[in-house]
CSV table of C-alpha atoms in Angstrom, one decimal:
chain,number,residue,atom,x,y,z
A,1,MET,CA,98.0,79.3,59.8
A,2,LYS,CA,101.1,80.9,58.4
A,3,TYR,CA,99.4,82.3,55.3
A,4,ALA,CA,95.8,82.3,56.4
A,5,GLY,CA,96.2,85.5,58.3
A,6,LEU,CA,97.7,87.2,55.3
A,7,LEU,CA,94.8,86.0,53.2
A,8,VAL,CA,92.3,87.5,55.6
A,9,MET,CA,93.9,90.9,55.7
A,10,PRO,CA,92.7,92.0,52.2
A,11,ALA,CA,89.1,91.2,53.3
A,12,GLY,CA,89.5,94.0,55.8
A,13,PHE,CA,90.8,96.3,53.1
A,14,PHE,CA,87.8,95.6,50.9
A,15,LEU,CA,85.5,96.4,53.8
A,16,ALA,CA,87.2,99.8,54.1
A,17,LEU,CA,86.8,100.4,50.3
A,18,ALA,CA,83.2,99.3,50.5
A,19,ALA,CA,82.6,101.8,53.3
A,20,LEU,CA,83.7,104.6,50.9
A,21,ALA,CA,81.6,103.4,48.0
A,22,LEU,CA,78.4,102.4,49.8
A,23,PHE,CA,77.9,104.8,52.7
A,24,PRO,CA,77.8,108.6,52.2
A,25,GLU,CA,76.9,109.1,55.9
A,26,PRO,CA,79.8,109.5,58.2
A,27,GLY,CA,78.6,107.2,61.0
A,28,PRO,CA,78.1,103.9,59.0
A,29,ARG,CA,81.1,104.7,56.9
A,30,ALA,CA,83.4,105.1,60.0
A,31,ALA,CA,81.9,101.9,61.5
A,32,PHE,CA,82.6,99.9,58.3
A,33,VAL,CA,86.2,101.3,58.1
A,34,LEU,CA,86.8,100.3,61.8
A,35,CYS,CA,85.4,96.9,61.1
A,36,GLY,CA,87.8,96.6,58.2
A,37,LEU,CA,90.7,97.5,60.4
A,38,ALA,CA,89.5,95.0,63.0
A,39,VAL,CA,89.5,92.2,60.4
A,40,GLU,CA,93.0,93.3,59.3
A,41,GLY,CA,94.1,93.2,63.0
A,42,MET,CA,92.8,89.7,63.4
A,43,GLY,CA,94.6,88.6,60.2
A,44,LEU,CA,97.8,90.1,61.5
A,45,VAL,CA,97.5,88.3,64.8
A,46,VAL,CA,97.0,85.0,63.0
A,47,ALA,CA,99.9,85.7,60.7
A,48,VAL,CA,102.2,86.6,63.6
A,49,ARG,CA,101.2,83.5,65.6
A,50,GLY,CA,101.7,81.3,62.5
A,51,HIS,CA,105.2,82.7,62.1
A,52,MET,CA,106.2,82.3,65.7
A,53,LEU,CA,109.1,79.8,66.1
A,54,PRO,CA,108.9,76.8,68.4
A,55,ARG,CA,111.6,77.3,71.0
A,56,GLY,CA,115.0,76.0,69.7
A,57,ALA,CA,114.1,76.2,66.0
A,58,SER,CA,117.1,78.4,65.3
A,59,ARG,CA,119.5,76.5,67.5
A,60,PRO,CA,122.5,75.2,65.5
B,1,MET,CA,99.7,126.0,64.1
B,2,ASN,CA,99.9,125.7,60.3
B,3,PRO,CA,96.4,124.7,59.2
B,4,ILE,CA,96.8,123.2,55.7
B,5,PRO,CA,94.1,124.0,53.2
B,6,PRO,CA,92.1,121.0,51.8
B,7,MET,CA,94.0,119.1,49.3
B,8,ILE,CA,93.5,120.8,46.0
B,9,PRO,CA,92.7,118.5,43.1
B,10,ALA,CA,95.0,118.9,40.1
B,11,PRO,CA,96.1,121.3,38.7
B,12,VAL,CA,98.0,122.3,41.9
B,13,PRO,CA,99.0,126.0,42.2
B,14,ALA,CA,102.2,127.0,40.4
B,15,MET,CA,105.2,127.1,42.7
B,16,SER,CA,107.0,130.4,43.2
B,17,ASP,CA,110.7,130.6,42.4
B,18,ALA,CA,111.6,131.1,46.1
B,19,ALA,CA,109.6,128.0,47.0
B,20,PHE,CA,111.3,126.0,44.2
B,21,ALA,CA,114.8,127.1,45.3
B,22,LEU,CA,114.1,126.4,49.0
B,23,THR,CA,112.6,122.9,48.3
B,24,LEU,CA,115.5,122.0,46.0
B,25,GLY,CA,117.9,123.0,48.7
B,26,LEU,CA,116.1,121.0,51.3
B,27,LEU,CA,116.0,118.0,49.1
B,28,LEU,CA,119.7,118.1,48.6
B,29,LEU,CA,120.1,117.9,52.4
B,30,ALA,CA,117.6,115.1,52.8
B,31,PRO,CA,120.1,112.3,51.9
B,32,MET,CA,121.6,113.0,55.4
B,33,ALA,CA,118.7,111.0,56.7
B,34,ILE,CA,119.7,108.1,54.4
B,35,ALA,CA,123.3,108.3,55.6
B,36,GLY,CA,122.1,108.3,59.1
B,37,VAL,CA,120.0,105.2,58.6
B,38,ALA,CA,122.9,103.5,56.8
B,39,LEU,CA,125.2,104.1,59.8
B,40,ILE,CA,122.5,102.8,62.2
B,41,ASN,CA,122.0,99.7,60.1
B,42,THR,CA,125.8,99.0,60.2
B,43,GLY,CA,126.3,99.8,63.9
B,44,LEU,CA,123.4,97.6,65.1
B,45,GLY,CA,124.7,94.6,63.2
B,46,ARG,CA,127.7,92.5,64.2
B,47,SER,CA,131.3,93.5,63.5
B,48,ARG,CA,131.9,90.5,61.2
B,49,SER,CA,129.1,91.8,58.9
B,50,ALA,CA,129.9,95.5,59.0
B,51,ALA,CA,131.4,95.9,55.6
B,52,GLN,CA,128.7,93.9,53.9
B,53,ALA,CA,126.1,96.0,55.7
B,54,LEU,CA,127.5,99.3,54.7
B,55,LEU,CA,128.3,98.2,51.1
B,56,GLY,CA,124.8,96.7,51.0
B,57,ASN,CA,123.3,100.1,51.8
B,58,LEU,CA,125.1,101.6,48.8
B,59,ALA,CA,124.2,98.7,46.5
B,60,LEU,CA,120.6,98.8,47.5
B,61,ILE,CA,120.4,102.5,46.8
B,62,ALA,CA,122.1,102.1,43.4
B,63,VAL,CA,119.7,99.3,42.3
B,64,THR,CA,116.7,101.1,43.6
B,65,VAL,CA,117.5,104.4,41.8
B,66,ILE,CA,118.2,102.6,38.5
B,67,VAL,CA,115.0,100.5,38.7
B,68,PHE,CA,112.9,103.5,39.8
B,69,ALA,CA,114.2,105.6,36.9
B,70,PHE,CA,113.5,102.9,34.3
B,71,ILE,CA,110.2,101.6,35.6
B,72,GLY,CA,109.0,102.9,38.9
B,73,ALA,CA,108.7,106.6,38.2
B,74,SER,CA,106.3,105.8,35.4
B,75,PHE,CA,103.9,103.9,37.7
B,76,ALA,CA,104.2,106.6,40.4
B,77,GLY,CA,102.9,109.0,37.9
B,78,SER,CA,104.3,112.3,39.1
B,79,LEU,CA,105.3,113.3,35.6
B,80,GLY,CA,101.7,113.5,34.7
B,81,SER,CA,100.4,112.4,31.3
B,82,LYS,CA,97.7,109.8,32.2
B,83,ASP,CA,96.6,107.5,35.0
B,84,LEU,CA,94.8,104.2,35.2
B,85,VAL,CA,91.4,105.4,36.5
B,86,LEU,CA,88.6,103.1,37.6
B,87,HIS,CA,85.1,104.6,38.1
B,88,VAL,CA,83.3,103.1,41.1
B,89,ALA,CA,80.2,104.5,42.8
B,90,GLY,CA,80.3,107.5,40.4
B,91,LYS,CA,83.8,108.6,41.5
B,92,PRO,CA,87.1,108.3,39.7
B,93,TRP,CA,89.7,106.1,41.5
B,94,SER,CA,93.2,106.7,40.2
B,95,VAL,CA,95.0,103.4,41.0
B,96,LEU,CA,98.2,103.6,39.0
B,97,GLY,CA,100.3,106.1,37.1
B,98,LEU,CA,101.0,105.5,33.5
B,99,GLY,CA,103.7,108.1,32.8
B,100,PRO,CA,106.5,107.8,30.3
B,101,PHE,CA,109.2,105.2,31.0
B,102,LEU,CA,112.9,106.1,31.4
B,103,LEU,CA,112.0,109.5,32.8
B,104,ARG,CA,111.2,110.8,29.3
B,105,GLY,CA,109.8,114.3,29.5
B,106,LEU,CA,111.5,115.1,32.9
B,107,GLY,CA,113.3,118.1,31.6
B,108,ALA,CA,110.2,119.6,30.1
B,109,ALA,CA,108.0,118.9,33.1
B,110,ALA,CA,106.9,121.7,35.5
B,111,PRO,CA,109.4,122.6,38.2
B,112,GLN,CA,107.1,121.2,40.8
B,113,ALA,CA,106.8,117.9,39.0
B,114,GLN,CA,110.6,117.6,38.8
B,115,LEU,CA,110.9,118.2,42.5
B,116,ALA,CA,108.3,115.6,43.1
B,117,VAL,CA,110.2,113.1,41.2
B,118,LEU,CA,113.4,114.0,43.0
B,119,PHE,CA,111.6,113.6,46.3
B,120,GLU,CA,110.3,110.1,45.2
B,121,PHE,CA,113.9,109.0,44.3
B,122,LEU,CA,115.1,109.9,47.8
B,123,ALA,CA,112.1,108.4,49.4
B,124,VAL,CA,112.4,105.0,47.7
B,125,ALA,CA,116.2,105.0,48.4
B,126,MET,CA,115.4,105.5,52.1
B,127,MET,CA,112.6,102.9,52.1
B,128,VAL,CA,114.7,100.0,50.8
B,129,LEU,CA,117.4,100.5,53.5
B,130,LEU,CA,114.9,99.9,56.3
B,131,PRO,CA,114.5,96.1,55.8
B,132,TRP,CA,118.2,95.8,55.1
B,133,GLY,CA,119.0,96.5,58.7
B,134,SER,CA,116.4,94.0,59.9
B,135,GLY,CA,117.9,91.2,57.8
B,136,ALA,CA,121.4,92.0,59.1
B,137,ASP,CA,123.9,89.1,59.6
B,138,ARG,CA,122.0,86.6,57.5
B,139,TRP,CA,120.4,88.3,54.4
B,140,ARG,CA,122.4,87.8,51.3
B,141,LEU,CA,123.4,90.9,49.4
B,142,SER,CA,122.1,89.6,46.1
B,143,ALA,CA,118.7,88.9,47.7
B,144,GLY,CA,118.7,92.4,49.2
B,145,CYS,CA,119.3,93.9,45.8
B,146,ALA,CA,116.6,91.8,44.2
B,147,THR,CA,114.2,92.9,46.9
B,148,ALA,CA,115.1,96.5,46.4
B,149,ALA,CA,114.4,96.2,42.7
B,150,VAL,CA,111.0,94.7,43.4
B,151,LEU,CA,110.1,97.4,45.9
B,152,ALA,CA,111.3,100.2,43.5
B,153,ALA,CA,109.4,98.7,40.5
B,154,ILE,CA,106.1,97.8,42.0
B,155,VAL,CA,105.4,98.5,45.7
B,156,PHE,CA,106.7,102.0,46.1
B,157,PRO,CA,105.3,103.4,42.9
B,158,LEU,CA,101.9,102.0,43.7
B,159,THR,CA,101.8,103.7,47.2
B,160,ALA,CA,103.5,106.9,46.0
B,161,HIS,CA,100.8,107.2,43.3
B,162,TRP,CA,98.0,106.6,45.7
B,163,ILE,CA,99.3,109.1,48.3
B,164,TRP,CA,101.2,111.8,46.5
B,165,ALA,CA,100.5,111.8,42.7
B,166,GLY,CA,96.7,112.2,42.6
B,167,GLY,CA,95.8,108.7,43.5
B,168,TRP,CA,92.6,107.6,45.2
B,169,LEU,CA,93.9,108.0,48.7
B,170,GLU,CA,95.0,111.6,48.1
B,171,SER,CA,91.7,112.3,46.3
B,172,MET,CA,89.5,111.1,49.2
B,173,GLY,CA,89.1,114.8,50.3
B,174,ALA,CA,87.6,115.8,47.0
B,175,ASN,CA,85.7,112.6,46.2
B,176,PHE,CA,84.3,111.6,49.6
B,177,SER,CA,84.7,114.8,51.7
B,178,LEU,CA,87.2,113.1,54.0
B,179,GLY,CA,89.3,116.0,55.2
B,180,ALA,CA,92.2,116.9,52.9
B,181,GLY,CA,92.4,113.3,51.7
B,182,PHE,CA,95.1,111.0,53.0
B,183,VAL,CA,97.9,113.2,54.4
B,184,ASP,CA,101.5,112.1,54.5
B,185,GLY,CA,103.9,115.1,54.0
B,186,GLY,CA,107.1,113.5,55.1
B,187,GLY,CA,106.7,109.9,53.9
B,188,ALA,CA,105.5,108.2,57.1
B,189,ALA,CA,103.4,105.8,55.0
B,190,THR,CA,105.3,105.6,51.7
B,191,VAL,CA,108.7,105.3,53.3
B,192,HIS,CA,108.5,104.2,56.9
B,193,VAL,CA,105.4,102.0,57.1
B,194,ILE,CA,106.2,100.3,53.9
B,195,GLY,CA,109.8,99.9,54.9
B,196,GLY,CA,108.8,98.5,58.3
B,197,LEU,CA,106.3,96.1,56.9
B,198,THR,CA,108.9,94.9,54.4
B,199,ALA,CA,111.3,94.4,57.3
B,200,LEU,CA,108.7,92.2,59.0
B,201,CYS,CA,108.3,90.1,55.8
B,202,VAL,CA,112.1,89.8,55.4
B,203,VAL,CA,112.5,88.7,59.1
B,204,TRP,CA,109.7,86.1,58.7
B,205,ILE,CA,111.1,84.7,55.4
B,206,ALA,CA,114.8,84.7,56.3
B,207,GLY,CA,114.3,83.6,59.8
B,208,PRO,CA,116.2,84.6,62.9
B,209,ARG,CA,120.0,84.7,63.3
B,210,ARG,CA,121.6,81.4,64.2
B,211,GLY,CA,121.5,80.9,68.0
B,212,LYS,CA,119.2,83.8,68.6
B,213,PHE,CA,116.4,81.7,70.1
B,214,PRO,CA,117.9,78.8,72.1
B,215,LYS,CA,116.0,75.8,73.3
B,216,GLU,CA,116.0,77.0,76.9
B,217,GLY,CA,115.8,80.4,78.4
B,218,LEU,CA,115.3,83.8,76.9
B,219,SER,CA,116.6,84.8,73.5
B,220,THR,CA,120.3,85.4,73.1
B,221,ALA,CA,121.4,89.1,73.3
B,222,MET,CA,123.3,90.0,70.2
B,223,PRO,CA,124.1,93.7,70.7
B,224,GLY,CA,125.1,96.0,67.9
B,225,HIS,CA,128.9,96.3,67.4
B,226,ASP,CA,129.3,100.1,67.4
B,227,ALA,CA,127.1,102.4,69.4
B,228,THR,CA,129.1,105.4,68.1
B,229,TYR,CA,127.9,104.6,64.5
B,230,VAL,CA,124.3,104.3,65.8
B,231,LEU,CA,124.2,107.5,67.8
B,232,PHE,CA,126.1,109.6,65.2
B,233,GLY,CA,123.6,108.2,62.6
B,234,CYS,CA,120.8,109.6,64.7
B,235,LEU,CA,122.3,113.0,64.6
B,236,LEU,CA,122.8,112.8,60.8
B,237,ALA,CA,119.2,111.6,60.5
B,238,LEU,CA,117.9,114.7,62.4
B,239,VAL,CA,119.5,117.0,59.8
B,240,GLY,CA,118.0,115.0,57.0
B,241,TRP,CA,114.6,114.7,58.6
B,242,LEU,CA,114.3,118.5,59.2
B,243,ALA,CA,114.9,118.9,55.4
B,244,TRP,CA,112.6,116.0,54.5
B,245,ASN,CA,109.6,117.1,56.5
B,246,ALA,CA,110.0,120.7,55.4
B,247,ALA,CA,110.3,119.8,51.7
B,248,GLY,CA,107.4,117.4,52.0
B,249,ALA,CA,105.2,120.1,53.5
B,250,ILE,CA,105.9,122.4,50.6
B,251,LEU,CA,105.6,119.8,47.9
B,252,TRP,CA,102.7,117.5,49.0
B,253,LEU,CA,100.7,119.7,51.4
B,254,HIS,CA,101.3,123.0,49.5
B,255,ALA,CA,102.2,124.7,52.8
B,256,PRO,CA,103.3,128.3,52.6
B,257,LEU,CA,106.9,129.1,53.2
B,258,SER,CA,105.9,130.7,56.5
B,259,ALA,CA,104.9,127.3,57.8
B,260,ILE,CA,108.4,125.8,57.3
B,261,PRO,CA,110.1,127.0,60.6
B,262,GLY,CA,107.1,125.5,62.5
B,263,THR,CA,107.5,122.2,60.6
B,264,ALA,CA,111.2,122.0,61.5
B,265,ILE,CA,110.5,122.9,65.2
B,266,ASN,CA,107.8,120.2,65.4
B,267,THR,CA,110.2,117.7,64.0
B,268,LEU,CA,112.7,118.6,66.6
B,269,LEU,CA,110.2,118.5,69.4
B,270,SER,CA,108.9,115.1,68.3
B,271,ALA,CA,112.4,113.6,68.3
B,272,SER,CA,113.2,115.2,71.6
B,273,GLY,CA,110.0,114.1,73.3
B,274,ALA,CA,110.7,110.5,72.0
B,275,LEU,CA,114.2,110.5,73.3
B,276,ALA,CA,113.2,111.8,76.7
B,277,ALA,CA,110.5,109.2,76.9
B,278,THR,CA,112.7,106.3,75.9
B,279,PHE,CA,115.5,107.5,78.1
B,280,SER,CA,113.1,107.4,81.1
B,281,VAL,CA,111.4,104.1,80.2
B,282,THR,CA,114.8,102.3,79.8
B,283,ARG,CA,116.1,104.0,83.0
B,284,ILE,CA,113.1,102.8,85.0
B,285,ARG,CA,113.2,99.3,83.3
B,286,PHE,CA,116.9,98.5,83.4
B,287,GLY,CA,118.3,100.9,86.0
B,288,LYS,CA,120.3,102.7,83.3
B,289,PRO,CA,119.4,104.3,80.0
B,290,ASP,CA,120.0,102.0,77.0
B,291,ALA,CA,121.9,103.6,74.2
B,292,SER,CA,120.6,101.4,71.5
B,293,LEU,CA,117.0,101.7,72.5
B,294,CYS,CA,117.4,105.5,73.0
B,295,ALA,CA,118.6,105.7,69.4
B,296,ASN,CA,115.5,103.7,68.4
B,297,GLY,CA,113.3,106.1,70.3
B,298,TRP,CA,114.9,109.1,68.7
B,299,LEU,CA,114.3,107.7,65.3
B,300,ALA,CA,110.8,106.7,66.2
B,301,GLY,CA,110.1,110.3,67.2
B,302,LEU,CA,111.4,111.5,63.8
B,303,VAL,CA,109.3,108.9,62.0
B,304,ALA,CA,106.1,109.8,63.8
B,305,SER,CA,106.7,113.4,63.0
B,306,SER,CA,106.8,112.7,59.3
B,307,ALA,CA,103.0,112.7,58.9
B,308,CYS,CA,102.0,115.5,61.1
B,309,ALA,CA,104.9,118.0,61.6
B,310,ALA,CA,103.5,120.4,59.0
B,311,PHE,CA,100.3,121.2,60.8
B,312,ALA,CA,100.4,120.1,64.4
B,313,TYR,CA,100.8,122.5,67.3
B,314,PRO,CA,104.2,122.2,69.1
B,315,VAL,CA,102.7,120.6,72.1
B,316,GLU,CA,101.0,118.1,69.9
B,317,ALA,CA,104.2,117.3,68.2
B,318,LEU,CA,105.9,116.8,71.6
B,319,PHE,CA,103.1,114.4,72.6
B,320,VAL,CA,103.3,112.4,69.3
B,321,GLY,CA,107.0,112.0,69.9
B,322,ALA,CA,106.6,111.1,73.6
B,323,VAL,CA,104.1,108.3,72.8
B,324,ALA,CA,106.4,106.9,70.1
B,325,GLY,CA,109.3,107.0,72.6
B,326,ILE,CA,107.3,105.1,75.2
B,327,PHE,CA,106.0,102.3,73.1
B,328,THR,CA,109.3,101.8,71.1
B,329,PRO,CA,111.4,100.1,73.8
B,330,LEU,CA,108.5,98.1,75.1
B,331,LEU,CA,107.4,96.8,71.6
B,332,VAL,CA,111.0,96.0,70.6
B,333,GLU,CA,111.2,93.8,73.7
B,334,VAL,CA,107.8,92.2,73.0
B,335,LEU,CA,108.6,91.4,69.4
B,336,GLU,CA,111.8,89.7,70.4
B,337,LEU,CA,110.9,87.9,73.6
B,338,ALA,CA,107.3,87.0,73.0
B,339,LEU,CA,106.9,86.8,69.2
B,340,SER,CA,110.3,85.4,68.2
B,341,ILE,CA,110.9,88.2,65.8
B,342,ASP,CA,114.7,88.8,65.3
B,343,ASP,CA,114.9,92.4,64.1
B,344,PRO,CA,118.4,93.7,64.9
B,345,THR,CA,117.7,97.4,64.0
B,346,GLY,CA,114.1,97.4,65.4
B,347,ALA,CA,112.9,98.7,62.0
B,348,ILE,CA,109.5,97.0,62.4
B,349,THR,CA,108.8,99.1,65.5
B,350,VAL,CA,110.8,102.2,64.8
B,351,HIS,CA,109.6,102.7,61.2
B,352,GLY,CA,106.5,100.5,60.8
B,353,VAL,CA,104.6,101.0,64.1
B,354,ALA,CA,105.8,104.6,64.7
B,355,GLY,CA,104.9,105.5,61.1
B,356,LEU,CA,101.4,104.1,61.7
B,357,TRP,CA,101.1,106.1,64.9
B,358,GLY,CA,102.2,109.3,63.1
B,359,LEU,CA,99.5,108.7,60.5
B,360,VAL,CA,96.8,108.3,63.2
B,361,ALA,CA,98.1,111.3,65.0
B,362,ALA,CA,97.9,113.4,61.8
B,363,GLY,CA,94.3,112.5,61.6
B,364,VAL,CA,93.7,113.3,65.2
B,365,PHE,CA,95.5,116.7,65.1
B,366,ALA,CA,94.6,117.9,61.6
B,367,PRO,CA,92.1,120.8,61.6
B,368,GLN,CA,89.9,119.4,58.9
B,369,PRO,CA,86.8,117.3,59.8
B,370,GLY,CA,86.9,113.8,58.5
B,371,GLN,CA,90.7,113.7,58.4
B,372,LEU,CA,91.0,110.8,61.0
B,373,LEU,CA,88.7,108.6,58.8
B,374,ALA,CA,90.9,109.4,55.8
B,375,GLN,CA,94.0,108.4,57.7
B,376,LEU,CA,92.3,105.2,58.8
B,377,VAL,CA,91.3,104.2,55.3
B,378,GLY,CA,94.9,104.8,54.2
B,379,ILE,CA,96.2,102.6,57.0
B,380,ALA,CA,93.7,99.9,56.0
B,381,ALA,CA,95.1,100.1,52.5
B,382,LEU,CA,98.6,99.8,53.8
B,383,LEU,CA,97.9,96.8,56.1
B,384,GLY,CA,95.2,95.1,54.1
B,385,PHE,CA,96.6,95.4,50.6
B,386,VAL,CA,100.2,96.5,50.5
B,387,PHE,CA,101.5,94.3,53.3
B,388,PRO,CA,100.1,91.0,51.8
B,389,LEU,CA,101.4,92.1,48.4
B,390,ILE,CA,104.9,92.7,49.8
B,391,TYR,CA,104.8,89.3,51.5
B,392,LEU,CA,103.7,87.5,48.3
B,393,LEU,CA,106.3,89.2,46.2
B,394,LEU,CA,109.1,88.5,48.6
B,395,PHE,CA,107.9,84.9,49.1
B,396,LEU,CA,108.1,84.3,45.4
B,397,LEU,CA,111.5,86.2,45.2
B,398,ASN,CA,112.9,83.9,47.9
B,399,ARG,CA,112.3,80.9,45.6
B,400,LEU,CA,114.3,82.6,42.9
B,401,VAL,CA,117.0,84.2,45.0
B,402,PRO,CA,117.3,82.6,48.4
B,403,PHE,CA,117.3,85.2,51.1
B,404,ARG,CA,119.3,83.4,53.8
B,405,VAL,CA,123.0,82.8,53.7
B,406,ASP,CA,124.1,79.2,54.2
B,407,PRO,CA,125.1,78.1,57.7
B,408,ASP,CA,128.8,78.3,57.0
B,409,GLY,CA,128.5,81.8,55.8
B,410,GLU,CA,126.6,82.9,58.8
B,411,ARG,CA,129.1,81.3,61.1
B,412,MET,CA,132.0,82.9,59.2
B,413,GLY,CA,130.3,86.3,59.0
B,414,MET,CA,128.8,88.1,56.0
B,415,ASP,CA,132.0,90.1,55.4
B,416,LEU,CA,134.3,87.1,54.8
B,417,HIS,CA,131.6,85.0,53.1
B,418,GLU,CA,130.3,87.6,50.7
B,419,LEU,CA,133.2,90.1,50.3
B,420,GLY,CA,136.2,88.0,51.1
B,421,GLY,CA,137.5,90.5,53.8
B,422,GLY,CA,136.3,92.0,57.0
B,423,ALA,CA,135.7,95.6,58.0
B,424,TYR,CA,138.1,95.5,60.9
B,425,PRO,CA,141.0,93.3,59.9
B,426,GLU,CA,143.1,94.3,62.8
B,427,PHE,CA,140.6,93.2,65.5
B,428,VAL,CA,139.5,89.9,66.8
B,429,ILE,CA,136.0,89.1,65.6
B,430,HIS,CA,133.7,87.4,68.1
B,431,ARG,CA,132.2,84.0,67.3
B,432,ASP,CA,128.6,83.1,68.2
B,433,GLU,CA,129.7,81.1,71.2
B,434,SER,CA,131.1,84.3,72.9
B,435,TYR,CA,127.5,85.5,73.3
B,436,ARG,CA,126.4,82.5,75.3
């Protein structure tokens, strides 16, 4: 879980790149870029949850 | 207010002597922002780590400048010569600069290119200080220096080339008719978002301070040791930011000199709106305004202005700052209480999130059609490529140079452990238990 989110995030980046390369029309291009950002957002959420400490983990 | 023309593909117009002199003067004032951030980093840490924190700021700047001069400036590509260009979908995508190493050819370069390199030196020096504050009280100095070297050699040059030196993000306007391409005059992306994302990676890898998240109850409050440092740092930062945004507008957005007063006013308005908002939010939330969070709000307003101060209307700049000032204290709290992220200076929110907000706002308020999409593609690149890259590099670096100080060092304080002497030898230093 800790690293899975970080591995997902580049997929969103490549979606955004694909939007530039594949779609000259502004509508589909914007939709693809937004989808890419959504994928990155999901990856970030997974990464954050994976890094959350169980309570007491830092207690000496 | 100051509509910028669409980004002009190289060659950029020659700079007048007046513009050169003004930009150089502004860039010589910009280090005030670095000094402000250094003071804030120190003041928001604990007293037993103050000397290590402040010395660390200097050491990180030194390492960064040397590494960037040797390697990074070449990959940033502002000195011209040639780039690594891929051709995809019939368009050129410049992904990396391949300029001369060791700054060869700097003296013979065009005045504008020399200023661009100076701007990049200051930007990378600022950027490496942002995670240093987030790792306060447990991040070893040697690991901080190693991280600065990696950032200056790889991460910053890559993003600076993409955004400032004719890279694919800057060229989106010419190649894909997306506004003026990705716009970032003051370094909201290259400095603040990258610095904030690095801070998040450092906090994750180094872990929280000892005793920060106890088994029961809420997280332990570990307030900064000197609010005077922090608030004076904010004032210094304002001076530097005014210079930074104005110089960036001339250099990267090719703004006319007549646009500079408006850029400075927008910067001031954004910071003021942010402070007023944070002041109100903390006043409502806690009954009294919180000095530390107000300082964070002020900085967040400055950061958010970095992307859009050159072309927003004053009321828009005020709005951008006010939004940053509202979400900053709330997000700082959420990160600490809900997500177990121990970020003493709040750099993740103040620089990372406020920088992202500034980039979005630049897209919303820019006069060119398609600008918002260009900004979103840039944000996708920062989050989807640069962030995982930073994490990977720091994860590997942590294996070579462990980030976290040993438990005895943390208990003793970074000053005694790493420097052999404290910053305030005449005063009693609190132990962890005094915070319980």
